[in-house]
Amino acid sequence: MRQWLKVALPVILVIVYPLVLPSSYAMHLGVMTALWVLLATSMNLMIGHIGLISLGQTAFFGLGAFGAGLLSVKLGLPWPLTLPAGILVAMLGAGLIGLVTLRLRGAYYVLGSLGLAEVLRATALNWVDFTGGPMGLGGISPIRINLGPWHYALNERGHYYLVWAIALLLLLVVYRLLHSYVGRGWLGLAVNERLASSVGINWQVSAMGTLLVSALLAGVAGAFYAHYITFVSPEVFGITYTIQMIIMVLVGGRRTFVGPILGALVFTLLPELLRVTDQFRMIILGTLTIIVVLFMPRGLVPWLKSLRKTEGGKGAMP
Amino acid sequence: MIGLAQHLINGIVIGGTYAMMGVGLTLVFGVMGLVNFAHGEAYMVAAFLLYTGAQLLNLPYLAGFALALAGSAVLAYLWERGALRRLYDKPEEAGLLATIGLSVLLQNLALLIWGGTPKSIPDPIPVSSISLGPLQITPARLLIVLIALAVILGLAWWMQKTRLGKAVRATFQDREIAAANGVDVRKVYSLVFIGGSLLTALAGVLLAPIFVVTPNMGVGVTNKSFVIGIVGGLGNFTGAVIAGLVIGITESLTAAYFGGEVQDAVGFLIAIVIMLLRPRWLSAGV
């Protein structure tokens, strides 16, 4: 009964939201929230599950965005083709990046990962003929439905439903993956690498697997983003996105499934409710990061759970 | 040929400050095990404090200079005492994440307080160049090189010859044994962190009149310092100095012949290649 509720509740919330807040702006927020949920979950796979602080995580978001965008602009491909293609680009990039960075450990991994994202950013900034340079890539075709008798461009609400359908589906897949035999092996590595390795769980393979799945999520977000905004700037490779992802994961609770989702919701919706300007939002984010690291190192979700005081000591998964 | 030598000289000027920044970061990592993501913000805050003193409060340059350094030291002390200290016993990523938060906080506070338009600070010394043969250098830049040189040599001497300096080196080599021998590790940590921040702050103050001052100028400094640290070996003092100079000169040359935007990325590429090729050399410092 509970299990069924866990799946139904998010779906119900997603469906109800546009009915409660139908404005175009609320829909836009809804779309961005979905994207951030995907990005935060992607970051959580790295930070929380395999234990690698991927400071270059936004590279996969950017690759997805530019991949889909470039195919749309240069080759005129429609979105049903560019979305999967963008995802493939992101995952391919992750594979290549992983081959390089997964050899490094600790602080070196962090810096290597950041470095490669910066290289991508510099490439996007300077290859003006290809990517549009600092002015970005514009003119990406918006999402249209061209099926038989139906021909129309998606409006805000359409985008909202589409992105959430994709997001919920992916989240379900990731959830099942994490609770599967393979996924628990990965968790074992994060908790105690030596012990896990001793029972045959291969770190290199698991790390690459985690990286690819996280790149899938980020790539989906990126590809959708490209078609939604119809414009991609080289700044998608910038560290600002990564930092926001990290904060969402930290505050929500890394190594929990719901944590990053909660973090994404809080940080996308709360500033709007409080009507704070962008600067204050970042100041709050920064301060909150520090406070969470200092006082609530496991994040909000575990803290909230500890308040419930149920039969003690459940596992790390919700 | 003269152009080349001129670029070399400019590179040495920048390289000297890079060496200071790099040493600041690498020492903090080597002694405290902290990857300080807010490193560049020490540079930025110092530059803004100088700007406040020199331009907003109309203090004489030296007073602004002192204000910047004192302010940076106080802030570093408060941060170390209030936040970092609680994280020493936690896994190393806690420090990294906390400093990421601090970096975001400081950048946006600076944006809020001083605004985003680039600020400039007038040169404190009259700008007419001195000529060394066919080469030109401004007195300001000459002073920067001399100060950087003095500070680095002074620091090296201090670490070798004084009791406190030796305590720092001992903590670097083995924290527990040093503590067992009576070294107050907490004080050493404090000292190293404040010292590292001051080195960077000094670089910021020296370079501020040359470049414009913006709230996010620290990010480039952090990136650069990481590259310098990695190339020189994280934790390796001499390595950081040499790497700083080399990177300064390389940048000056590539900027002259290739143009500006790619510097950070090229630096990272070099760092990554080095990380892949020479794991043994690097782990000596870890």
XYZ file of C-alpha atoms in Angstrom, chain A residues 3-318:
316
model
C 4.768 1.567 -2.097
C 1.892 2.406 -4.390
C 1.428 5.706 -2.625
C 5.047 6.686 -3.179
C 4.543 6.478 -6.909
C 1.049 7.913 -7.031
C 1.671 10.947 -4.875
C 4.206 12.661 -7.123
C 2.091 11.962 -10.166
C -0.949 13.466 -8.476
C 1.023 16.526 -7.411
C 2.333 17.038 -10.905
C -1.130 16.807 -12.378
C -2.725 19.041 -9.782
C -0.144 21.837 -9.873
C -1.257 23.380 -13.199
C -4.842 23.300 -12.047
C -4.005 25.203 -8.904
C -1.523 27.584 -10.508
C -2.333 27.824 -14.181
C -0.394 30.948 -15.022
C 2.209 30.823 -17.733
C 4.880 31.808 -15.267
C 3.917 29.053 -12.851
C 4.210 26.608 -15.717
C 7.665 27.929 -16.529
C 8.649 27.401 -12.905
C 7.256 23.912 -13.090
C 9.389 23.121 -16.111
C 12.540 24.506 -14.523
C 11.809 22.546 -11.365
C 11.601 19.338 -13.348
C 14.925 20.090 -15.001
C 16.553 20.852 -11.665
C 15.129 17.673 -10.171
C 16.830 15.733 -12.944
C 20.081 17.639 -12.488
C 20.063 17.306 -8.716
C 19.409 13.575 -8.931
C 22.206 13.289 -11.459
C 24.586 15.070 -9.109
C 23.430 12.944 -6.197
C 24.402 9.792 -8.043
C 27.936 11.105 -8.120
C 28.234 12.755 -4.734
C 25.985 10.518 -2.717
C 26.261 7.135 -4.303
C 29.694 6.671 -5.740
C 31.193 9.410 -3.604
C 32.819 11.565 -6.275
C 32.360 15.304 -6.071
C 31.801 15.958 -9.721
C 32.505 19.657 -10.032
C 32.239 19.320 -13.761
C 28.807 17.689 -13.742
C 27.276 20.507 -15.740
C 29.405 19.330 -18.663
C 26.799 16.653 -19.310
C 23.987 19.146 -19.102
C 25.833 21.327 -21.580
C 26.640 18.452 -23.892
C 23.001 17.431 -23.947
C 21.949 20.999 -24.626
C 24.488 21.723 -27.329
C 24.120 18.264 -28.805
C 20.403 18.618 -29.290
C 20.668 22.283 -30.193
C 23.335 21.867 -32.819
C 21.514 19.009 -34.485
C 18.411 21.115 -34.584
C 20.059 24.252 -35.908
C 22.641 22.808 -38.259
C 20.793 19.785 -39.569
C 17.205 20.772 -38.940
C 16.394 17.568 -37.124
C 13.130 17.492 -35.194
C 12.988 17.114 -31.447
C 12.071 13.434 -31.299
C 15.455 12.822 -32.896
C 17.523 15.502 -31.242
C 16.472 14.646 -27.704
C 17.812 11.090 -27.800
C 20.773 12.301 -29.822
C 21.575 14.950 -27.244
C 21.394 12.324 -24.548
C 23.776 10.133 -26.492
C 26.202 13.006 -26.887
C 26.107 13.605 -23.160
C 26.670 9.952 -22.381
C 29.421 9.624 -24.934
C 31.079 12.656 -23.455
C 30.697 11.134 -20.028
C 32.349 7.964 -21.198
C 35.314 9.868 -22.569
C 35.535 12.182 -19.597
C 35.226 9.222 -17.270
C 38.105 7.420 -18.936
C 40.269 10.365 -18.017
C 38.927 11.473 -14.667
C 38.047 8.173 -13.067
C 41.722 7.402 -12.808
C 42.114 10.257 -10.394
C 41.108 10.210 -6.819
C 40.006 12.644 -4.190
C 40.921 16.233 -4.774
C 42.445 15.388 -8.147
C 39.187 13.967 -9.432
C 37.378 17.107 -8.353
C 39.796 19.360 -10.161
C 40.052 17.152 -13.212
C 36.309 17.066 -13.580
C 36.117 20.838 -13.191
C 38.950 21.292 -15.639
C 37.244 19.321 -18.388
C 34.043 21.275 -17.959
C 36.070 24.467 -18.260
C 37.702 23.143 -21.413
C 34.260 22.530 -22.881
C 33.216 26.019 -21.893
C 36.262 27.561 -23.507
C 35.583 25.527 -26.636
C 31.983 26.670 -26.776
C 33.054 30.254 -26.189
C 35.703 30.325 -28.857
C 34.397 28.125 -31.639
C 32.204 30.911 -32.845
C 31.376 29.403 -36.207
C 30.077 26.259 -34.650
C 28.553 27.213 -31.352
C 27.947 30.905 -31.734
C 30.603 31.875 -29.253
C 29.651 34.165 -26.407
C 26.393 34.957 -28.132
C 25.322 31.377 -27.903
C 23.373 29.096 -30.144
C 20.014 30.443 -31.109
C 17.184 29.389 -33.370
C 16.648 25.948 -31.963
C 13.277 24.693 -33.101
C 10.689 24.653 -30.345
C 8.840 21.464 -29.557
C 6.005 20.863 -31.908
C 3.615 18.007 -32.273
C 3.344 16.856 -35.841
C 1.383 13.659 -35.609
C -1.229 12.901 -38.200
C -4.020 15.414 -37.766
C -2.402 17.221 -34.837
C -0.076 20.076 -35.656
C 0.661 22.581 -32.988
C 3.448 24.045 -30.949
C 3.456 23.155 -27.304
C 2.422 25.898 -25.000
C 3.757 26.318 -21.483
C 1.455 23.725 -20.011
C 2.307 21.254 -22.732
C 6.008 21.636 -22.005
C 5.278 21.177 -18.345
C 3.470 17.891 -18.814
C 6.014 16.591 -21.272
C 9.031 17.344 -19.133
C 7.436 15.947 -16.007
C 6.355 12.815 -17.805
C 9.940 12.292 -18.889
C 11.313 13.215 -15.481
C 8.998 10.958 -13.501
C 9.706 8.072 -15.814
C 13.437 8.531 -15.477
C 13.202 8.917 -11.716
C 11.299 5.652 -11.553
C 13.959 3.931 -13.615
C 16.749 5.348 -11.451
C 14.921 4.392 -8.283
C 14.552 0.827 -9.440
C 18.169 0.801 -10.497
C 19.404 2.022 -7.144
C 17.373 -0.573 -5.312
C 18.484 -3.332 -7.579
C 21.330 -5.692 -7.000
C 23.622 -3.525 -9.088
C 22.574 -0.339 -7.399
C 23.128 -1.700 -3.939
C 26.579 -2.715 -5.017
C 27.301 0.870 -5.908
C 26.025 2.034 -2.554
C 28.278 -0.483 -0.914
C 31.241 1.152 -2.587
C 30.279 4.534 -1.245
C 29.847 3.260 2.266
C 32.889 1.028 2.479
C 34.939 0.676 -0.626
C 37.335 -1.961 0.592
C 34.660 -4.246 1.880
C 32.599 -3.903 -1.250
C 35.590 -4.564 -3.466
C 36.416 -7.616 -1.439
C 33.117 -9.184 -2.387
C 33.736 -8.518 -6.016
C 32.145 -5.169 -6.697
C 34.395 -3.495 -9.195
C 34.939 0.188 -8.489
C 35.939 1.197 -12.000
C 32.935 -0.442 -13.595
C 30.525 0.865 -10.984
C 31.946 4.364 -11.193
C 31.614 4.434 -14.947
C 28.108 3.062 -14.677
C 27.117 5.731 -12.189
C 28.715 8.387 -14.340
C 26.827 7.258 -17.418
C 23.479 7.171 -15.663
C 24.079 10.588 -14.161
C 25.067 11.859 -17.585
C 21.858 10.404 -18.975
C 19.790 12.407 -16.527
C 21.760 15.595 -17.047
C 21.733 15.074 -20.786
C 17.963 14.721 -20.857
C 17.659 17.944 -18.902
C 20.055 19.663 -21.269
C 18.416 18.467 -24.455
C 14.959 19.444 -23.257
C 16.295 22.778 -22.047
C 17.680 23.515 -25.507
C 14.328 23.035 -27.149
C 12.420 24.744 -24.406
C 14.442 27.945 -24.287
C 15.382 27.603 -28.003
C 18.723 29.087 -27.113
C 21.895 27.708 -25.525
C 24.676 29.832 -24.112
C 28.209 28.561 -23.423
C 27.524 29.309 -19.792
C 25.708 25.980 -19.538
C 29.218 24.668 -19.008
C 29.810 27.140 -16.238
C 30.247 26.257 -12.634
C 27.143 28.141 -11.498
C 24.914 25.272 -12.551
C 27.120 22.724 -10.857
C 27.167 24.671 -7.642
C 23.387 24.881 -7.571
C 23.164 21.150 -8.138
C 25.571 20.530 -5.291
C 23.627 22.761 -2.955
C 20.361 21.048 -3.788
C 21.862 17.661 -3.088
C 23.572 18.756 0.111
C 20.616 20.518 1.598
C 18.119 17.888 0.557
C 20.276 15.066 1.741
C 22.792 13.175 -0.288
C 22.577 9.481 -0.584
C 18.828 9.642 -0.211
C 16.597 9.401 -3.220
C 14.114 12.022 -2.178
C 16.685 14.469 -0.835
C 17.876 15.997 -4.090
C 14.307 16.186 -5.329
C 13.339 18.076 -2.219
C 16.394 20.273 -2.603
C 15.496 21.061 -6.186
C 11.929 21.896 -5.231
C 12.968 24.112 -2.370
C 15.542 26.041 -4.298
C 13.500 26.572 -7.394
C 10.187 27.377 -5.799
C 11.077 29.029 -2.522
C 12.819 32.109 -3.944
C 9.782 32.720 -6.075
C 7.476 32.497 -3.117
C 9.641 34.864 -1.141
C 10.105 37.152 -4.099
C 13.784 37.553 -3.532
C 16.061 38.841 -6.200
C 18.706 36.705 -7.794
C 21.505 38.067 -5.641
C 19.769 37.292 -2.397
C 18.941 33.868 -3.663
C 22.594 33.089 -4.210
C 23.547 34.582 -0.875
C 20.993 32.385 0.811
C 22.189 29.360 -1.143
C 25.762 29.977 -0.119
C 24.930 30.531 3.521
C 22.655 27.518 3.590
C 25.413 25.353 2.154
C 27.748 26.366 4.922
C 25.135 25.835 7.602
C 24.151 22.442 6.242
C 27.745 21.256 5.993
C 28.442 22.413 9.510
C 25.317 21.374 11.339
C 23.239 19.061 9.204
C 25.840 17.203 7.216
C 23.410 14.594 6.049
C 20.899 17.105 4.801
C 17.261 17.842 5.405
C 15.663 14.540 4.571
C 17.661 12.459 7.043
C 17.186 15.162 9.642
C 13.455 15.161 9.117
C 13.435 11.422 9.350
C 15.304 11.457 12.602
C 12.489 13.562 13.963
C 10.024 10.811 13.229
C 11.811 8.320 15.444
C 10.440 5.175 13.856
C 11.971 1.732 14.391
C 15.574 2.798 14.621
C 18.273 2.528 12.034
C 16.798 1.794 8.679
C 19.257 1.565 5.849
C 20.592 4.457 3.871
C 17.810 4.228 1.321
C 14.356 5.673 2.005
